[in-house]
Short mmCIF file of C-alpha atoms in Angstrom, two decimals:
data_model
loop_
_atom_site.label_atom_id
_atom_site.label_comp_id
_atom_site.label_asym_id
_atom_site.label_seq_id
_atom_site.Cartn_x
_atom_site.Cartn_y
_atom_site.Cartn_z
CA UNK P 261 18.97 -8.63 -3.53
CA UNK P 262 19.55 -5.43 -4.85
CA UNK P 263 16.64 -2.94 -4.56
CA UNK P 264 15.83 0.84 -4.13
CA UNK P 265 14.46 0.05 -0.24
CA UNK P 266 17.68 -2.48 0.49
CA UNK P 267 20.58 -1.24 -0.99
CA UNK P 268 22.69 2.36 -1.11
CA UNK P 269 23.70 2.20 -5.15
CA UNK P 270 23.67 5.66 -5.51
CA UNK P 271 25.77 6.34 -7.80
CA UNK P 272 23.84 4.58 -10.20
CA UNK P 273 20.57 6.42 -8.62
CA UNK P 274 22.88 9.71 -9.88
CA UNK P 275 23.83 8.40 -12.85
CA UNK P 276 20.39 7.70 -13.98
CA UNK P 277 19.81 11.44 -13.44
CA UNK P 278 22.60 12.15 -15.33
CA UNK P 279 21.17 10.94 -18.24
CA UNK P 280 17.97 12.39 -17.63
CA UNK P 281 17.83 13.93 -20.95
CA UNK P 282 18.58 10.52 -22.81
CA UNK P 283 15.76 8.90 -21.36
CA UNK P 284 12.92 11.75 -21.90
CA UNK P 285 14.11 11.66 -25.50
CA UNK P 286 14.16 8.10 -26.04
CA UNK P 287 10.52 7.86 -24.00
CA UNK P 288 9.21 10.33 -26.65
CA UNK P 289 10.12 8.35 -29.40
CA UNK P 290 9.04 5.17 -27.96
CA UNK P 291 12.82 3.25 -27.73
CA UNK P 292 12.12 3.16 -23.60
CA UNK P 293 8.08 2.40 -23.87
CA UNK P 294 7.13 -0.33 -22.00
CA UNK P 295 4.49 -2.17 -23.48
CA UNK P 296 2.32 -5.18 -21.72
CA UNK P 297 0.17 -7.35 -23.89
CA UNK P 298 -1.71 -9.23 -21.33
CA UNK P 299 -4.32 -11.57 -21.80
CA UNK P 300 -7.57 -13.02 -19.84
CA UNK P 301 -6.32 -12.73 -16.13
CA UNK P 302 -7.64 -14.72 -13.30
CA UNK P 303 -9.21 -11.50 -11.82
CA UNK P 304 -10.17 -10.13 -15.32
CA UNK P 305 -11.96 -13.44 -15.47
CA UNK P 306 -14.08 -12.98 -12.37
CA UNK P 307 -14.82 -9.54 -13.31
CA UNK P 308 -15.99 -10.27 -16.91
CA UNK P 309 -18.13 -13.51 -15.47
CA UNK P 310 -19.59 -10.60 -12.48
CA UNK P 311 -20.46 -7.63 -15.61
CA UNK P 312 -22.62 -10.82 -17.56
CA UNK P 313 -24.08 -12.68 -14.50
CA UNK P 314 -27.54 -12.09 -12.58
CA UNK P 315 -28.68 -12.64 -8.91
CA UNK P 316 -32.16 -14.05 -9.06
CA UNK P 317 -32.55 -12.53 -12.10
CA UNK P 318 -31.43 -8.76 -11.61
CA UNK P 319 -28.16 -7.50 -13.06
CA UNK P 320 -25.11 -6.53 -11.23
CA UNK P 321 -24.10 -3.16 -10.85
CA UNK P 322 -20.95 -2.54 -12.84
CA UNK P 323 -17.37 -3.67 -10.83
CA UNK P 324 -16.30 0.10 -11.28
CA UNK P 325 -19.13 1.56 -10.52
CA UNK P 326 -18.68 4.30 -7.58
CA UNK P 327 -18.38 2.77 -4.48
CA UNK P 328 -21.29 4.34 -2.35
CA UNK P 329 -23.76 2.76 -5.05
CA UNK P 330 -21.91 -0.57 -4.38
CA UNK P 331 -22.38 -0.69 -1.08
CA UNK P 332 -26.15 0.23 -1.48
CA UNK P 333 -26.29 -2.91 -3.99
CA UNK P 334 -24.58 -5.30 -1.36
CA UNK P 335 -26.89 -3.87 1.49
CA UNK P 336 -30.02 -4.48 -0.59
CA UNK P 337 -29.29 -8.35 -0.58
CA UNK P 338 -30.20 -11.18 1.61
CA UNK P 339 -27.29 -13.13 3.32
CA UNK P 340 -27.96 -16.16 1.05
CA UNK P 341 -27.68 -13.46 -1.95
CA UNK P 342 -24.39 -12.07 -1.09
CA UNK P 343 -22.69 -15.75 -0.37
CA UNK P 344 -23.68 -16.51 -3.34
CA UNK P 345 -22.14 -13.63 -5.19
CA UNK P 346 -18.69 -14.46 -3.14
CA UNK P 347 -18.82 -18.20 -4.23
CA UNK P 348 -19.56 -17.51 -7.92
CA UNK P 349 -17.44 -13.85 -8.27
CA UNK P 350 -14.48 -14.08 -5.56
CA UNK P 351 -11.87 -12.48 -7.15
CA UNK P 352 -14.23 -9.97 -8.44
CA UNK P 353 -16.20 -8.96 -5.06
CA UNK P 354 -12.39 -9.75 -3.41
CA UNK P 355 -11.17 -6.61 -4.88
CA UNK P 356 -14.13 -4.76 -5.15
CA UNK P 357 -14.68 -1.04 -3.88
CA UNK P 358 -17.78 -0.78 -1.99
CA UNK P 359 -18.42 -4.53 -1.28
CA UNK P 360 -18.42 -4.56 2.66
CA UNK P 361 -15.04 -5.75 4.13
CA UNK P 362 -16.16 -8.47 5.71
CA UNK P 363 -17.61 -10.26 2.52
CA UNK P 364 -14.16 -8.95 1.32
CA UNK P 365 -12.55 -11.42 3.58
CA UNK P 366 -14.76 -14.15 3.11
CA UNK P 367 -14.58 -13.54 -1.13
CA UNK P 368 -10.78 -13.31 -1.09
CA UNK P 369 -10.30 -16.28 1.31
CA UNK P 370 -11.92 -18.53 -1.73
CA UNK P 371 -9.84 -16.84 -4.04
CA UNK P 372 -6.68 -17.32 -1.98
CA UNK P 373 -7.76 -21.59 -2.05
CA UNK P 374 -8.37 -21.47 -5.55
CA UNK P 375 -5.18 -20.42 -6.15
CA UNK P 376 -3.28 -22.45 -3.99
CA UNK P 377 -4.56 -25.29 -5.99
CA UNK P 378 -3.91 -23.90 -9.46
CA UNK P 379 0.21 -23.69 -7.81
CA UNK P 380 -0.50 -26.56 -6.05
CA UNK P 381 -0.62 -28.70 -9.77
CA UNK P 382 1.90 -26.25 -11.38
CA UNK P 383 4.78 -27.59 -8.66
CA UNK P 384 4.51 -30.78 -10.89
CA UNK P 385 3.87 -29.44 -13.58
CA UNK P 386 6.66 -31.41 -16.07
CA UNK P 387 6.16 -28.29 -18.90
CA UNK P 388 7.84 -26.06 -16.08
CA UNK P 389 11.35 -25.20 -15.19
CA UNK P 390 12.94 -26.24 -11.72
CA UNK P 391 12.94 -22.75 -11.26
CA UNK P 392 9.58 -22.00 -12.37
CA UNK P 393 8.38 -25.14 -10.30
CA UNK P 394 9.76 -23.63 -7.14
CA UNK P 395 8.16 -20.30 -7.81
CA UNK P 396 4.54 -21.87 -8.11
CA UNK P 397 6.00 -23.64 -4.61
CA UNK P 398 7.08 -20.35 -2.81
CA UNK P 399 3.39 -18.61 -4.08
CA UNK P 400 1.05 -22.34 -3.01
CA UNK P 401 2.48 -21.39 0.64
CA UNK P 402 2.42 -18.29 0.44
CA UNK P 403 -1.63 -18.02 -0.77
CA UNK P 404 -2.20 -21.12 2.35
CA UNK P 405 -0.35 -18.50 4.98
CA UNK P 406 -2.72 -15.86 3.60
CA UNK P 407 -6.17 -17.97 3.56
CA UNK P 408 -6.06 -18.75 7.02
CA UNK P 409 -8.84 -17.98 8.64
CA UNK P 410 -7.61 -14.89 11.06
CA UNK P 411 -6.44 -12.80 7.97
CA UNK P 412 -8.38 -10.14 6.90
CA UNK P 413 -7.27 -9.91 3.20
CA UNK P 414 -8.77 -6.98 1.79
CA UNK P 415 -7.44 -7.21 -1.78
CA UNK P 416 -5.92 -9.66 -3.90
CA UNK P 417 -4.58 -10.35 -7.73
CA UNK P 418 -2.62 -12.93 -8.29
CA UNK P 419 -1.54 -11.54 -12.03
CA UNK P 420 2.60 -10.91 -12.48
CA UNK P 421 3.99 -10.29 -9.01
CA UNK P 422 0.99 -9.62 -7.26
CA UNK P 423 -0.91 -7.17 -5.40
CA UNK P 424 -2.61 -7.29 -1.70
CA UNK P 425 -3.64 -5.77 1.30
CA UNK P 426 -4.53 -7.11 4.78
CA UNK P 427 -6.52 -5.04 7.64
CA UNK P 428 -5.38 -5.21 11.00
CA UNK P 429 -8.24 -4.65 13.74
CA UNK P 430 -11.80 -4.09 12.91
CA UNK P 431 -12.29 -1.73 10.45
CA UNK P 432 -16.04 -1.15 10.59
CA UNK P 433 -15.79 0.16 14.40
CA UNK P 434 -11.90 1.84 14.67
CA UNK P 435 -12.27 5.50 15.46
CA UNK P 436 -8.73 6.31 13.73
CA UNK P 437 -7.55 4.10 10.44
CA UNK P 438 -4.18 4.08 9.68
CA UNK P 439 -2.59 3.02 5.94
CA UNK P 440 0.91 1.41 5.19
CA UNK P 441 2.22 2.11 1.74
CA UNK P 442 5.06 0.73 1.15
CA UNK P 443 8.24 1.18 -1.58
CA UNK P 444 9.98 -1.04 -4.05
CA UNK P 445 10.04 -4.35 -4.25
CA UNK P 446 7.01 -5.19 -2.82
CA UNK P 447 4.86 -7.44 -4.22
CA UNK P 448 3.32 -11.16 -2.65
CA UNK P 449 6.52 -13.07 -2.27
CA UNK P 450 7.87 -9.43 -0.64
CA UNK P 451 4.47 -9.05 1.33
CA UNK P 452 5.06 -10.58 4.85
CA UNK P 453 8.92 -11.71 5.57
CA UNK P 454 10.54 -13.51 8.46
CA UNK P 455 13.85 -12.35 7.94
CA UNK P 456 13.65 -8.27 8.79
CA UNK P 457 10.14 -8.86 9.46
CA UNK P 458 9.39 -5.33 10.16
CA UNK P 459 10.46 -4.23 6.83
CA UNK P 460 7.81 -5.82 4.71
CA UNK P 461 4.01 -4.55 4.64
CA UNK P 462 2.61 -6.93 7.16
CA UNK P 463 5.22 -6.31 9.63
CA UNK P 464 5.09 -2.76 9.54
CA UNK P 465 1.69 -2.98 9.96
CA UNK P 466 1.19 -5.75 12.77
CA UNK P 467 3.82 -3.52 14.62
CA UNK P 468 2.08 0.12 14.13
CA UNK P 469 -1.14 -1.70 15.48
CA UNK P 470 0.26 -2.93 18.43
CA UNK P 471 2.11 0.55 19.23
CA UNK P 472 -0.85 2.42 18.47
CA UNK P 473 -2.83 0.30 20.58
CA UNK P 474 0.07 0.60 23.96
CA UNK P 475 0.47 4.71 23.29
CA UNK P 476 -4.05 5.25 23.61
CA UNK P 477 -5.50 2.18 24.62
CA UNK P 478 -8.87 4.07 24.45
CA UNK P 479 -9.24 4.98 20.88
CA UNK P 480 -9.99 1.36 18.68
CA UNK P 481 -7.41 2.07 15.63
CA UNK P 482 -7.30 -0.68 12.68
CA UNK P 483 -4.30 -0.52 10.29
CA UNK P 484 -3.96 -1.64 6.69
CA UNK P 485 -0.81 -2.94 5.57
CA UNK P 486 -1.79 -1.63 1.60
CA UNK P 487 0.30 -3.46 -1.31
CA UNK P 488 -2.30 -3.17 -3.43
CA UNK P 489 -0.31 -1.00 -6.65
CA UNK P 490 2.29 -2.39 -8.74
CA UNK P 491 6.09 -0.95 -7.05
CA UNK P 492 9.21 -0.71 -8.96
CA UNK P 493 11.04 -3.71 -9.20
CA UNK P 494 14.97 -2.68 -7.90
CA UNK P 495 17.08 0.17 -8.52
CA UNK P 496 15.81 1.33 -11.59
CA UNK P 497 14.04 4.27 -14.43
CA UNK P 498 10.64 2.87 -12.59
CA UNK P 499 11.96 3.37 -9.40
CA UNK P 500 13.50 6.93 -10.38
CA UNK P 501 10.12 8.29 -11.86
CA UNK P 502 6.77 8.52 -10.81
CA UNK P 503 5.10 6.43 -13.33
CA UNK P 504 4.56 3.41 -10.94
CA UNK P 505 3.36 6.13 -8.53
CA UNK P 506 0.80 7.59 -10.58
CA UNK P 507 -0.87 4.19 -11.30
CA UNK P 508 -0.40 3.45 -7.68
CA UNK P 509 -2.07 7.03 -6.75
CA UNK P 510 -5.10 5.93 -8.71
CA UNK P 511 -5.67 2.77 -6.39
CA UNK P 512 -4.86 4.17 -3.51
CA UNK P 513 -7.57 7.37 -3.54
CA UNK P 514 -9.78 4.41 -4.45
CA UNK P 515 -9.24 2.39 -1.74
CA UNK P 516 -9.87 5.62 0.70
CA UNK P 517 -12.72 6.86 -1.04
CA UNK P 518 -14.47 3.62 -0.31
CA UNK P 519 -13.22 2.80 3.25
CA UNK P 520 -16.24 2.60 5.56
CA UNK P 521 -17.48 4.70 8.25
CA UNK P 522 -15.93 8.64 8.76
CA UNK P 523 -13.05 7.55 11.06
CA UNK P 524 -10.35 10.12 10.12
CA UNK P 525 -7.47 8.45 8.55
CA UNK P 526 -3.34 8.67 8.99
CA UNK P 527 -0.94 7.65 5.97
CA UNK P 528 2.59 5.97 6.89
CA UNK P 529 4.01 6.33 3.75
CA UNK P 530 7.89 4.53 3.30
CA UNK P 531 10.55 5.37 0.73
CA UNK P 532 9.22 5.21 -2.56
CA UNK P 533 5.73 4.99 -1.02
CA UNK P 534 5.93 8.55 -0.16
CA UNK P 535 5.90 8.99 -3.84
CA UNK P 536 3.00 7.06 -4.05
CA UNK P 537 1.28 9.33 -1.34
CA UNK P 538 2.55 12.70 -3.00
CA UNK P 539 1.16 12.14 -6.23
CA UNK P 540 -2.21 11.01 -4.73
CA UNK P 541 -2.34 13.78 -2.15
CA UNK P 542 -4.17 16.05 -4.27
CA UNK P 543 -6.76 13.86 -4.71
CA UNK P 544 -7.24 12.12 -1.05
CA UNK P 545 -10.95 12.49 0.31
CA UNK P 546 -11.33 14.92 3.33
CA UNK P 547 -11.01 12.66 6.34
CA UNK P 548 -7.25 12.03 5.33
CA UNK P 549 -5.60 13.44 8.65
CA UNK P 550 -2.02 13.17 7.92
CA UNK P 551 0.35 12.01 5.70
CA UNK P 552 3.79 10.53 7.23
CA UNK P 553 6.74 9.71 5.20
CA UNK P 554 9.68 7.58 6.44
CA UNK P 555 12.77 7.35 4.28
CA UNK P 556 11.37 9.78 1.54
CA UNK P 557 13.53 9.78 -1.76
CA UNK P 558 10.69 12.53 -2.28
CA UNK P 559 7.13 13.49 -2.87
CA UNK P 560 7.22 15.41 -6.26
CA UNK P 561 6.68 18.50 -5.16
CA UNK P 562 9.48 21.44 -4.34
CA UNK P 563 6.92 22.53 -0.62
CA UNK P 564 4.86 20.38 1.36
CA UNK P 565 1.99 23.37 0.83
CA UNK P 566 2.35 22.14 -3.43
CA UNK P 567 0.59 18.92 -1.85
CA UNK P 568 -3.01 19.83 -2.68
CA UNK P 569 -4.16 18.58 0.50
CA UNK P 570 -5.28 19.98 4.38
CA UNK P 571 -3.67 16.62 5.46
CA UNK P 572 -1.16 17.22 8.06
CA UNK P 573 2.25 16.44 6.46
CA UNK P 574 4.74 14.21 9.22
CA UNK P 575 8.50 13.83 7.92
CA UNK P 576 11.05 11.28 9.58
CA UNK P 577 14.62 9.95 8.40
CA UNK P 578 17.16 8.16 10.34
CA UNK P 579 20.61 9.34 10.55
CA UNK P 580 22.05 6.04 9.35
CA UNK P 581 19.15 5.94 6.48
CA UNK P 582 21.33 6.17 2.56
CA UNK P 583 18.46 8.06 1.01
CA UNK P 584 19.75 10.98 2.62
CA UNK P 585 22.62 10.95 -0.20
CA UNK P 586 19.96 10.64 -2.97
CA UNK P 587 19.76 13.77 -4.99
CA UNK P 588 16.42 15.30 -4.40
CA UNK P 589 15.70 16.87 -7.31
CA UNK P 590 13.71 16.39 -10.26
CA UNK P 591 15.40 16.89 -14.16
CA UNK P 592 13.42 15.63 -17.03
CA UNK P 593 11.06 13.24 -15.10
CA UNK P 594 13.17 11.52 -13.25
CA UNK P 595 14.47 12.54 -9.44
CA UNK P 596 11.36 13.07 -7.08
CA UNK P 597 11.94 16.81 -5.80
CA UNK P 598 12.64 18.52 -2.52
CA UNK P 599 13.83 16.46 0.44
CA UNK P 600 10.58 16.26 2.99
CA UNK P 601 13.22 16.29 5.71
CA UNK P 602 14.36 20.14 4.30
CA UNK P 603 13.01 22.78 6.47
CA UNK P 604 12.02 24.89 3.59
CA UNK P 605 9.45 22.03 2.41
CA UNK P 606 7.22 22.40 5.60
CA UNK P 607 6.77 19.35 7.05
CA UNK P 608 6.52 18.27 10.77
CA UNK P 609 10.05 16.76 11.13
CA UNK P 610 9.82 13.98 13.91
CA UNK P 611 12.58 12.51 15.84
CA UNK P 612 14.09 8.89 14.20
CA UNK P 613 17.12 8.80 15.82
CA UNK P 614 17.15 4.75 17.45
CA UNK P 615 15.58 3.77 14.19
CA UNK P 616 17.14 1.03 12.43
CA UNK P 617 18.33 2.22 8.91
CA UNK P 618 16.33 2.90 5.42
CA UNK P 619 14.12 -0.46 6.46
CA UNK P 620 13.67 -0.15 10.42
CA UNK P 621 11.34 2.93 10.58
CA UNK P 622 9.01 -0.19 11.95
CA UNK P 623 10.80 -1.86 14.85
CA UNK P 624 9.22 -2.18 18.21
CA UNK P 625 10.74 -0.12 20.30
CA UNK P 626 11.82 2.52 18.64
CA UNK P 627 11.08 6.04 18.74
CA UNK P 628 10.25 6.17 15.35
CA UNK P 629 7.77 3.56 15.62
CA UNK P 630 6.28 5.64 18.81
CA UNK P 631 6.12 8.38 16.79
CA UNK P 632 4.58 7.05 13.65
CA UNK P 633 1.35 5.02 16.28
CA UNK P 634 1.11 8.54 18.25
CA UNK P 635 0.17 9.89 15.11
CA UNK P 636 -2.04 7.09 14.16
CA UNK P 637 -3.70 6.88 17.16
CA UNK P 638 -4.32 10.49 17.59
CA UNK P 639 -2.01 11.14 20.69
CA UNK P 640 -0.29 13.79 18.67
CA UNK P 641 0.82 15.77 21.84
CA UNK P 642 3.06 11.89 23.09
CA UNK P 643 5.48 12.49 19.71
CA UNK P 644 8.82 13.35 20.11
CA UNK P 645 10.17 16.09 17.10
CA UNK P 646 13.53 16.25 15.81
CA UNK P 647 14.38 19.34 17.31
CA UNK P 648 14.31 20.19 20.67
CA UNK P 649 11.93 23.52 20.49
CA UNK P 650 8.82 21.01 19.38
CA UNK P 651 8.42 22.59 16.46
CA UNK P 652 6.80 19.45 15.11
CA UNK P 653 3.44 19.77 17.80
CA UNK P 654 2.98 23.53 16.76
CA UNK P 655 -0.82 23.81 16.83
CA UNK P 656 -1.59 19.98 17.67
CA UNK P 657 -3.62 18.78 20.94
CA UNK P 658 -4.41 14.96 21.25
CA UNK P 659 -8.06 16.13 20.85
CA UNK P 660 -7.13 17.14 17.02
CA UNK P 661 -9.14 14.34 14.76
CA UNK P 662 -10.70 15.01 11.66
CA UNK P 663 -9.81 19.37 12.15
CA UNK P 664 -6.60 20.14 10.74
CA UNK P 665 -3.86 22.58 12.19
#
């Protein structure tokens, strides 16, 4: 399959660049608009049913509403209150900033059943094509792998390709929290692979937990493998732009804003997931540690310092990796700006060099991997830079937390 993550095209990658010009013109005058008409939703649903419904006669706060006040709500119930609310509102409580993770789970594990069922009847579903029967197939086992009950699904909307994310460890108690964001191409077919496992979300994030768990057994890390934005699908204008990124951005700061506790928190941002993390750096609450980008095609800006953010700012790229022949610029929209691994954009360049291509940032046992859990696990002084003179651990002791240096 051809995609921005899989597959070295760049020559169309420069060609689109090229025509930079073509495309801003043709945006402005609506010939490249994209334009989505979608009706009722399955989630839209639940959240419509949640903004008219009652518990025991009092209203429900609004789904939106700011995710501290949320929490309050859900902590004011009874434990026969807030089972209801899953059982009536799952999708809607299931995605819902605020609602404590664990009634997360427990909403978006009903969710996940329901919607096995609905694909369940759509594999026979005569009005179907063979190949739209084998689709609903693919998502019914898919949605059964994901209900089980060990998974910690923190979000999930079945609309279009789909959206998720999964927590790894126990996210009320970790001291350090670590995010996943991955690139293109992701979405809940994409979400969890057994062929090059360790390039989709769930085994990037099963592997960072168990490295950052071997390099400081002491500290109690959880890690969330978050596919919860809609990526660019291929090698494409969506993929060369940051319009996926910037709706992405959104989600993402919201997710963070309503994570619980004050554990400081470490992003592992790959390929065009670094986008993702660039355009919501400026935004990120406070207890955002670092940022780490693997495979960057860019973050938007020309200097890591452009950022917005006191985060500490990680750079890797293997030597085998074909974003290295992207063009990092920016012309017109299109093009994502400096090259992290440039020394003039500031970042802390760590060493990648046994890492396995553009997708293998991930793989046990390499020093990428090590690099990327000493970070999350805040053994900052255990990571190995690029260059010999350690310019990467400049300031850093594996005491630094929530301080930044």
């Amino acid at each position: 399959m051809t995609s921005f993550d899989t597959s070295p095209q760049l020559s169309v990658w420069r060609a689109l660049l090229a025509l930079a010009v073509v495309f801003v013109m043709l945006a402005t005058t609506g010939w490249t608009a994209l334009r989505h008409h979608q009706g009722t939703t399955a989630l839209k649903a639940s959240r419509t049913a949640w903004e008219h419904g009652r518990i025991d006669g009092r209203e429900l706060p609004e789904p939106d509403a700011a995710s501290g006040r949320l929490a309050h709500f859900f902590a004011s119930l009874t434990a026969r209150q807030r089972t209801e609310l899953v059982q009536d509102y799952a999708l809607a409580v299931g995605n819902m900033n605020g609602a404590p993770v664990e009634l997360r789970y427990r909403a978006n594990r009903i969710a996940l059943r329901q919607q096995t069922r609905l694909e369940r009847r759509r594999v026979h579903d005569s009005r179907l094509s063979p190949a739209g029967q084998q689709e609903a197939g693919r998502r019914m086992h898919r949605y059964e792998a994901m209900s089980r009950g060990h998974r910690q699904i923190l979000a999930f909307d079945p609309e279009g390709s789909g959206r998720v994310a999964e927590v790894f460890g126990d996210l009320d108690e970790a001291d350090r929290i670590s995010v996943v964001v991955p690139g293109v191409d992701t979405d809940l077919l994409t979400f969890q692979r057994t062929n090059r496992k360790y390039s989709a979300p769930v085994g990037m994030a099963e592997a960072l937990y168990a490295a950052e768990r071997e390099v400081n057994p002491s500290t109690r890390t959880a890690v969330i493998a978050w596919a919860d934005y809609t990526s660019p699908d291929g090698l494409g204008i969506d993929s060369a732009t940051a319009m996926r990124a910037e709706t992405g951005a959104v989600r993402l700061n919201a997710l963070l804003r309503a994570l619980p506790g004050t554990a400081p928190v470490s992003m592992f941002c790959h390929s065009y997931g670094s986008v993702v993390c660039g355009v919501a750096a400026r935004a990120m609450p406070e207890r955002v540690a670092d940022i780490a980008v693997a495979g960057s095609p860019g973050m938007r800006v020309e200097k890591a310092a452009e950022l917005g953010t006191d985060a500490r700012v990680w750079a890797m790229r293997d030597a085998d990796d074909w974003v290295r022949d992207v063009p990092h610029l920016e012309v017109g929209g299109l093009g994502h700006g400096e090259d992290p691994m440039d020394r003039a954009f500031g970042a802390r360049v760590l060493s990648s060099r046994d890492a396995e291509g553009h997708g293998g940032y991930f793989v046990p046992g390499t020093d990428s991997l090590r690099n990327l859990a000493g970070i999350g696990a805040g053994a900052y002084r255990s990571v190995e830079c690029a260059d010999d003179a350690g310019a990467c651990q400049e300031g850093l002791s594996d005491t630094t937390t929530a301080g930044r240096a």
